[in-house]
Amino acid sequence: KPKAAYTVPLRRMLAHHKSIAVQEVLLASPRIVKDLAAIRSFMALEPHSCIAALTRADDPQGAYRVLETQARHFAGKLGLSPAADTDVWSVFPPECPDAVALYQSIKSFSDHDLEAFQTLLTALSFGQKDCEHFDTRDSLFNTIAQDLIIAMRTHWQPDRSFFEKRSRDQLLVVAKDCGFSEGRSCL
């Protein structure tokens, strides 16, 4: 068995010194750091469960479409294209991304595109932690939603799938809240 020219401890020491040198120079290279942050965010991206759930919905509505459009835009810029019969989430993020190819694509982004890409990645991974329960506490999610002054009626309208999950009594309460009087036959 041929003996390695450099021992493992020596290779480790050289790698440590090379790494710390690159780290030092990165401190003076904010654009490359932003590119690197975007690559790392993209490779570690775990979209919130709302993405998968609404992908399967009959009508995911407007907010979903905005995010999907943005993801499709950046998938194209990164050279990722889903098969014709699949959605963009099959490639965004890719299963086994090539970090060097991603870097080559991302470093060509304008500053505006890079910021929009990083914003998209952060937004896609953020959402209510426990979707099985109503979140009414002072969570980070609710605090951010309040700071953004989210008005749900501008982003979502109750649809058939929502009403099908309601009991008759709950539907009567909704109808009354919407102005239908109890004596009306159409109620």
Coordinates of N, CA and C in Angstrom, one line a residue:
K1 N 0.9 -1.2 0.0 CA 0.0 0.0 0.0 C 0.9 1.2 0.0
P2 N 0.7 2.1 -1.0 CA 1.6 3.3 -1.1 C 1.3 4.2 0.1
K3 N 2.4 4.8 0.6 CA 2.3 5.7 1.8 C 1.9 7.1 1.2
A4 N 0.9 7.7 1.9 CA 0.5 9.1 1.5 C 1.7 10.1 1.7
A5 N 1.7 11.0 0.8 CA 2.8 12.0 0.9 C 2.7 12.9 2.1
Y6 N 1.4 13.1 2.5 CA 1.1 13.9 3.7 C 0.3 13.1 4.7
T7 N 0.6 13.3 6.0 CA -0.1 12.5 7.0 C -1.5 13.2 7.2
V8 N -2.4 12.5 7.8 CA -3.7 13.1 8.1 C -3.6 14.3 9.0
P9 N -2.8 14.3 10.1 CA -2.7 15.5 10.9 C -2.1 16.7 10.1
L10 N -1.2 16.5 9.2 CA -0.7 17.6 8.4 C -1.7 18.1 7.4
R11 N -2.5 17.2 6.8 CA -3.5 17.6 5.9 C -4.6 18.4 6.6
R12 N -4.9 17.9 7.8 CA -5.9 18.6 8.6 C -5.4 20.0 9.0
M13 N -4.2 20.2 9.4 CA -3.6 21.4 9.8 C -3.6 22.4 8.6
L14 N -3.2 21.9 7.4 CA -3.2 22.8 6.2 C -4.7 23.2 5.8
A15 N -5.6 22.3 6.0 CA -7.0 22.6 5.7 C -7.5 23.7 6.7
H16 N -7.1 23.6 7.9 CA -7.6 24.6 8.9 C -7.0 25.9 8.6
H17 N -5.7 26.0 8.2 CA -5.1 27.3 7.9 C -5.7 27.9 6.6
K18 N -6.0 27.0 5.6 CA -6.6 27.5 4.4 C -8.0 28.0 4.6
S19 N -8.7 27.3 5.5 CA -10.1 27.7 5.8 C -10.1 29.0 6.5
I20 N -9.2 29.2 7.5 CA -9.2 30.5 8.3 C -8.8 31.6 7.4
A21 N -7.9 31.4 6.4 CA -7.5 32.4 5.5 C -8.7 32.9 4.6
V22 N -9.4 31.9 4.1 CA -10.6 32.2 3.3 C -11.6 33.0 4.2
Q23 N -11.8 32.6 5.4 CA -12.8 33.2 6.3 C -12.4 34.7 6.5
E24 N -11.1 34.9 6.7 CA -10.6 36.3 6.9 C -10.9 37.2 5.7
V25 N -10.6 36.6 4.5 CA -10.9 37.4 3.3 C -12.4 37.6 3.0
L26 N -13.2 36.6 3.4 CA -14.6 36.8 3.3 C -15.2 38.0 4.1
L27 N -14.5 38.3 5.2 CA -14.9 39.5 6.0 C -14.9 40.8 5.2
A28 N -14.0 40.8 4.2 CA -13.9 42.0 3.3 C -14.6 41.8 1.9
S29 N -15.4 40.7 1.8 CA -16.1 40.4 0.5 C -17.6 40.1 0.8
P30 N -18.3 41.2 1.1 CA -19.7 41.0 1.5 C -20.6 40.4 0.4
R31 N -20.3 40.7 -0.9 CA -21.1 40.1 -1.9 C -20.9 38.6 -2.0
I32 N -19.7 38.1 -1.9 CA -19.4 36.7 -1.9 C -20.1 36.0 -0.7
V33 N -20.0 36.7 0.4 CA -20.7 36.2 1.6 C -22.2 36.0 1.4
K34 N -22.8 37.0 0.8 CA -24.2 36.9 0.5 C -24.5 35.8 -0.5
D35 N -23.6 35.6 -1.5 CA -23.8 34.5 -2.4 C -23.7 33.1 -1.7
L36 N -22.7 33.1 -0.8 CA -22.5 31.9 0.0 C -23.7 31.6 0.9
A37 N -24.2 32.6 1.6 CA -25.4 32.5 2.4 C -26.6 32.0 1.7
A38 N -26.8 32.5 0.4 CA -27.9 32.1 -0.4 C -27.8 30.6 -0.8
I39 N -26.6 30.2 -1.1 CA -26.3 28.8 -1.5 C -26.6 27.9 -0.3
R40 N -26.1 28.3 0.8 CA -26.3 27.5 2.0 C -27.8 27.4 2.4
S41 N -28.4 28.5 2.3 CA -29.9 28.6 2.6 C -30.6 27.7 1.7
F42 N -30.3 27.7 0.4 CA -31.0 27.0 -0.6 C -30.8 25.5 -0.4
M43 N -29.5 25.1 -0.2 CA -29.2 23.7 0.0 C -29.8 23.1 1.3
A44 N -30.1 23.9 2.3 CA -30.7 23.5 3.5 C -32.2 23.8 3.6
L45 N -32.7 24.3 2.5 CA -34.1 24.7 2.5 C -35.1 23.5 2.8
E46 N -35.9 23.8 3.8 CA -37.0 22.8 4.1 C -38.3 23.7 4.1
P47 N -39.0 23.7 2.9 CA -40.2 24.6 2.9 C -41.2 24.2 4.0
H48 N -41.9 25.2 4.5 CA -42.9 25.0 5.5 C -43.9 24.0 5.0
S49 N -44.6 23.2 5.8 CA -45.5 22.2 5.4 C -46.7 22.8 4.6
C50 N -46.9 24.1 4.7 CA -48.0 24.7 4.0 C -47.8 24.6 2.4
I51 N -46.5 24.5 2.0 CA -46.2 24.4 0.6 C -46.8 23.1 0.1
A52 N -46.4 22.0 0.7 CA -46.8 20.7 0.3 C -48.3 20.5 0.4
A53 N -48.9 21.0 1.5 CA -50.3 20.9 1.7 C -51.1 21.7 0.6
L54 N -50.7 22.9 0.3 CA -51.4 23.7 -0.7 C -51.1 23.3 -2.1
T55 N -50.0 22.6 -2.3 CA -49.8 22.1 -3.7 C -50.8 21.1 -4.1
R56 N -51.3 20.3 -3.1 CA -52.3 19.3 -3.3 C -53.8 19.9 -3.3
A57 N -53.9 21.1 -2.9 CA -55.3 21.7 -2.9 C -55.8 22.0 -4.3
D58 N -57.2 21.9 -4.4 CA -57.8 22.2 -5.6 C -57.6 23.7 -6.0
D59 N -57.7 24.6 -5.1 CA -57.4 26.0 -5.3 C -56.6 26.6 -4.2
P60 N -55.3 26.6 -4.4 CA -54.4 27.0 -3.3 C -54.5 28.5 -3.0
Q61 N -55.1 29.3 -3.9 CA -55.3 30.7 -3.8 C -54.1 31.6 -4.0
G62 N -54.2 32.9 -3.9 CA -53.3 33.8 -4.4 C -51.9 33.8 -3.7
A63 N -51.8 33.7 -2.4 CA -50.5 33.8 -1.8 C -49.6 32.6 -2.2
Y64 N -50.2 31.5 -2.3 CA -49.5 30.3 -2.8 C -48.9 30.6 -4.3
R65 N -49.8 31.1 -5.1 CA -49.4 31.4 -6.5 C -48.2 32.4 -6.6
V66 N -48.2 33.3 -5.7 CA -47.1 34.3 -5.7 C -45.8 33.6 -5.4
L67 N -45.8 32.8 -4.3 CA -44.6 32.1 -3.9 C -44.2 31.1 -5.0
E68 N -45.1 30.4 -5.6 CA -44.8 29.4 -6.7 C -44.2 30.1 -7.9
T69 N -44.7 31.3 -8.2 CA -44.2 32.1 -9.3 C -42.8 32.5 -9.1
Q70 N -42.5 33.0 -7.9 CA -41.2 33.4 -7.5 C -40.2 32.2 -7.6
A71 N -40.6 31.0 -7.0 CA -39.8 29.8 -7.0 C -39.5 29.4 -8.5
R72 N -40.5 29.4 -9.3 CA -40.4 29.1 -10.7 C -39.4 30.0 -11.4
H73 N -39.5 31.3 -11.1 CA -38.5 32.3 -11.7 C -37.1 31.9 -11.3
F74 N -36.9 31.7 -10.0 CA -35.5 31.4 -9.6 C -35.0 30.0 -10.0
A75 N -35.9 29.1 -10.1 CA -35.6 27.8 -10.6 C -35.0 27.9 -12.0
G76 N -35.7 28.7 -12.8 CA -35.2 29.0 -14.2 C -33.8 29.6 -14.2
K77 N -33.6 30.6 -13.3 CA -32.3 31.3 -13.3 C -31.2 30.3 -12.8
L78 N -31.6 29.3 -12.1 CA -30.6 28.3 -11.6 C -30.5 27.1 -12.5
G79 N -31.2 27.1 -13.6 CA -31.1 26.0 -14.5 C -31.8 24.8 -14.0
L80 N -32.8 24.9 -13.1 CA -33.6 23.8 -12.6 C -35.0 23.9 -13.3
S81 N -35.3 22.8 -14.0 CA -36.6 22.8 -14.6 C -37.4 21.5 -14.2
P82 N -38.6 21.7 -13.7 CA -39.3 20.4 -13.3 C -39.9 19.8 -14.6
A83 N -40.1 18.5 -14.5 CA -40.8 17.8 -15.6 C -42.1 18.4 -15.9
A84 N -42.6 18.2 -17.1 CA -43.8 18.9 -17.5 C -45.0 18.6 -16.6
D85 N -45.1 17.4 -16.1 CA -46.3 17.0 -15.3 C -46.1 17.2 -13.8
T86 N -45.0 17.9 -13.4 CA -44.8 18.1 -11.9 C -44.7 19.6 -11.6
D87 N -44.8 19.9 -10.3 CA -44.7 21.3 -9.9 C -43.3 21.7 -9.6
V88 N -43.1 23.0 -9.4 CA -41.8 23.5 -9.2 C -41.1 23.0 -8.0
W89 N -41.9 22.5 -7.0 CA -41.3 22.1 -5.7 C -40.6 20.8 -5.9
S90 N -40.7 20.1 -7.0 CA -40.0 18.9 -7.3 C -38.5 19.1 -7.5
V91 N -38.1 20.4 -7.9 CA -36.7 20.8 -8.1 C -36.3 21.9 -7.2
F92 N -37.2 22.5 -6.5 CA -36.9 23.7 -5.7 C -37.1 23.4 -4.2
P93 N -36.1 23.0 -3.5 CA -34.7 22.8 -3.8 C -34.5 21.4 -4.5
P94 N -33.4 21.3 -5.2 CA -33.1 20.0 -5.8 C -32.6 19.0 -4.7
E95 N -32.8 17.7 -5.1 CA -32.4 16.6 -4.1 C -30.9 16.6 -3.8
C96 N -30.1 16.6 -4.8 CA -28.7 16.5 -4.6 C -28.0 17.7 -5.4
P97 N -28.1 18.9 -4.8 CA -27.6 20.1 -5.5 C -26.1 20.1 -5.7
D98 N -25.7 20.6 -6.8 CA -24.2 20.8 -7.1 C -23.9 22.2 -6.6
A99 N -23.2 22.3 -5.5 CA -22.9 23.6 -4.9 C -22.1 24.5 -5.8
V100 N -21.1 23.9 -6.6 CA -20.3 24.7 -7.5 C -21.2 25.3 -8.6
A101 N -22.1 24.5 -9.1 CA -23.0 25.0 -10.2 C -23.9 26.1 -9.6
L102 N -24.4 25.8 -8.4 CA -25.3 26.9 -7.8 C -24.5 28.2 -7.6
Y103 N -23.3 28.1 -7.1 CA -22.5 29.3 -7.0 C -22.3 30.0 -8.3
Q104 N -22.0 29.2 -9.3 CA -21.8 29.9 -10.7 C -23.0 30.6 -11.1
S105 N -24.2 30.1 -10.8 CA -25.5 30.7 -11.2 C -25.7 31.9 -10.3
I106 N -25.6 31.7 -9.0 CA -26.0 32.8 -8.0 C -25.0 34.0 -8.1
K107 N -23.8 33.7 -8.4 CA -22.8 34.9 -8.5 C -23.1 35.8 -9.7
S108 N -23.9 35.3 -10.6 CA -24.3 36.1 -11.8 C -25.6 36.9 -11.5
F109 N -26.3 36.6 -10.4 CA -27.5 37.4 -10.0 C -27.1 38.8 -9.7
S110 N -28.0 39.7 -10.1 CA -27.9 41.1 -9.7 C -28.1 41.2 -8.2
D111 N -27.7 42.3 -7.6 CA -27.9 42.5 -6.1 C -29.3 42.4 -5.8
H112 N -30.2 42.9 -6.7 CA -31.6 42.9 -6.4 C -32.1 41.4 -6.5
D113 N -31.7 40.6 -7.5 CA -32.1 39.2 -7.6 C -31.6 38.4 -6.4
L114 N -30.4 38.7 -6.0 CA -29.8 38.0 -4.8 C -30.6 38.2 -3.6
E115 N -31.0 39.5 -3.4 CA -31.8 39.8 -2.2 C -33.2 39.2 -2.3
A116 N -33.8 39.2 -3.5 CA -35.1 38.6 -3.7 C -35.1 37.1 -3.5
F117 N -34.0 36.5 -3.9 CA -33.8 35.0 -3.8 C -33.7 34.7 -2.3
Q118 N -32.8 35.4 -1.6 CA -32.7 35.1 -0.1 C -34.0 35.4 0.6
T119 N -34.7 36.4 0.2 CA -36.0 36.7 0.9 C -37.0 35.5 0.6
L120 N -37.0 35.0 -0.6 CA -37.9 33.9 -0.9 C -37.5 32.7 -0.1
L121 N -36.3 32.4 0.0 CA -35.8 31.2 0.8 C -36.3 31.3 2.3
T122 N -36.1 32.5 2.8 CA -36.5 32.7 4.2 C -38.0 32.6 4.4
A123 N -38.7 33.2 3.4 CA -40.2 33.2 3.5 C -40.7 31.7 3.4
L124 N -40.1 31.0 2.5 CA -40.6 29.6 2.2 C -40.4 28.7 3.5
S125 N -39.5 28.9 4.3 CA -39.2 28.1 5.4 C -39.9 28.6 6.7
F126 N -40.5 29.7 6.6 CA -41.1 30.3 7.8 C -42.6 30.1 7.8
G127 N -43.2 29.7 9.0 CA -44.6 29.5 9.1 C -44.9 29.1 10.5
Q128 N -46.2 28.9 10.8 CA -46.7 28.5 12.1 C -46.1 27.2 12.4
K129 N -45.5 27.0 13.6 CA -44.8 25.8 14.0 C -45.7 24.6 14.1
D130 N -46.8 24.7 14.8 CA -47.7 23.6 15.1 C -49.0 23.8 14.4
C131 N -49.2 23.3 13.2 CA -50.4 23.5 12.4 C -51.5 22.7 12.9
E132 N -51.4 21.9 13.8 CA -52.5 21.0 14.4 C -53.3 21.8 15.4
H133 N -52.8 22.9 15.9 CA -53.5 23.7 16.9 C -53.5 25.2 16.5
F134 N -54.5 25.9 17.0 CA -54.6 27.3 16.8 C -53.5 28.0 17.6
D135 N -52.7 28.8 17.0 CA -51.6 29.5 17.6 C -52.0 30.9 18.0
T136 N -52.3 31.1 19.3 CA -52.8 32.4 19.7 C -51.8 33.0 20.7
R137 N -50.7 32.3 20.9 CA -49.7 32.8 21.9 C -48.8 33.9 21.3
D138 N -47.9 34.4 22.1 CA -46.9 35.4 21.6 C -45.7 34.6 21.0
S139 N -46.0 33.9 19.9 CA -44.9 33.2 19.2 C -44.2 34.2 18.3
L140 N -43.0 33.8 17.8 CA -42.3 34.6 16.8 C -43.2 34.7 15.5
F141 N -43.9 33.7 15.2 CA -44.7 33.7 14.0 C -45.8 34.7 14.1
N142 N -46.5 34.7 15.3 CA -47.6 35.7 15.5 C -47.1 37.1 15.6
T143 N -46.0 37.3 16.2 CA -45.4 38.6 16.4 C -45.0 39.2 15.0
I144 N -44.4 38.4 14.1 CA -44.1 38.8 12.8 C -45.4 39.1 12.0
A145 N -46.3 38.2 12.1 CA -47.6 38.5 11.4 C -48.3 39.8 11.8
Q146 N -48.2 40.1 13.1 CA -48.7 41.4 13.6 C -47.9 42.5 13.1
D147 N -46.6 42.4 13.1 CA -45.8 43.5 12.6 C -46.0 43.7 11.1
L148 N -46.4 42.7 10.4 CA -46.7 42.8 8.9 C -48.1 43.3 8.7
I149 N -48.9 43.4 9.7 CA -50.3 43.8 9.7 C -51.0 42.9 8.7
I150 N -51.0 41.6 8.9 CA -51.6 40.7 8.0 C -53.1 40.7 8.1
A151 N -53.8 40.9 7.0 CA -55.3 40.9 7.0 C -55.6 39.7 6.1
M152 N -56.0 38.6 6.8 CA -56.2 37.3 6.1 C -57.2 37.4 4.9
R153 N -58.2 38.3 5.0 CA -59.2 38.4 3.9 C -58.6 38.9 2.6
T154 N -57.4 39.5 2.7 CA -56.8 39.9 1.4 C -55.9 38.8 0.8
H155 N -55.7 37.7 1.6 CA -54.9 36.6 1.1 C -55.6 35.3 1.0
W156 N -56.8 35.2 1.6 CA -57.5 33.9 1.5 C -59.0 34.1 1.6
Q157 N -59.7 33.4 0.9 CA -61.2 33.4 1.0 C -61.6 32.0 1.3
P158 N -62.6 31.9 2.3 CA -63.1 30.5 2.6 C -63.6 29.9 1.3
D159 N -63.3 28.7 1.1 CA -63.8 28.0 -0.1 C -64.4 26.7 0.2
R160 N -64.8 25.9 -0.8 CA -65.5 24.7 -0.6 C -64.8 23.8 0.4
S161 N -63.5 23.6 0.3 CA -62.8 22.7 1.2 C -62.8 23.2 2.6
F162 N -62.9 24.5 2.8 CA -63.0 25.0 4.2 C -64.4 24.7 4.7
F163 N -65.4 25.0 3.9 CA -66.8 24.8 4.4 C -67.1 23.3 4.6
E164 N -66.5 22.4 3.8 CA -66.8 21.0 4.0 C -66.2 20.5 5.3
K165 N -65.3 21.2 5.9 CA -64.7 20.8 7.2 C -65.5 21.4 8.4
R166 N -66.5 22.1 8.1 CA -67.4 22.7 9.2 C -68.6 21.8 9.4
S167 N -69.1 21.9 10.7 CA -70.3 21.2 11.0 C -71.5 22.1 10.6
R168 N -72.7 21.6 10.6 CA -73.9 22.3 10.3 C -74.0 23.5 11.2
D169 N -73.8 23.3 12.5 CA -74.0 24.4 13.5 C -72.9 25.5 13.3
Q170 N -71.7 25.0 12.9 CA -70.7 26.0 12.6 C -71.0 26.9 11.4
L171 N -71.6 26.2 10.4 CA -72.0 26.9 9.2 C -73.1 27.9 9.5
L172 N -74.0 27.6 10.3 CA -75.1 28.5 10.7 C -74.5 29.7 11.4
V173 N -73.6 29.6 12.2 CA -72.9 30.7 12.9 C -72.2 31.6 11.9
V174 N -71.5 31.0 10.9 CA -70.9 31.7 9.9 C -71.9 32.5 9.1
A175 N -73.0 31.9 8.7 CA -74.0 32.5 7.9 C -74.6 33.7 8.7
K176 N -74.9 33.5 9.9 CA -75.4 34.6 10.7 C -74.4 35.8 10.9
D177 N -73.2 35.4 11.0 CA -72.1 36.5 11.1 C -72.0 37.3 9.8
C178 N -72.4 36.6 8.7 CA -72.4 37.3 7.4 C -73.7 38.1 7.1
G179 N -74.7 38.1 8.0 CA -75.8 38.9 7.9 C -77.1 38.1 7.5
F180 N -77.1 36.8 7.4 CA -78.3 36.1 7.1 C -79.1 36.0 8.4
S181 N -80.4 36.2 8.3 CA -81.3 36.1 9.5 C -81.7 34.7 9.6
E182 N -82.0 34.3 10.9 CA -82.3 32.9 11.2 C -83.6 32.4 10.5
G183 N -84.5 33.3 10.3 CA -85.8 32.9 9.7 C -85.8 32.7 8.2
R184 N -84.7 33.0 7.5 CA -84.7 33.0 6.0 C -84.6 31.5 5.6
S185 N -85.4 31.2 4.6 CA -85.4 29.8 4.1 C -84.1 29.4 3.5
C186 N -83.4 30.3 2.9 CA -82.2 29.9 2.2 C -81.1 29.6 3.2
L187 N -81.2 30.0 4.4 CA -80.2 29.7 5.4 C -80.2 28.2 5.6

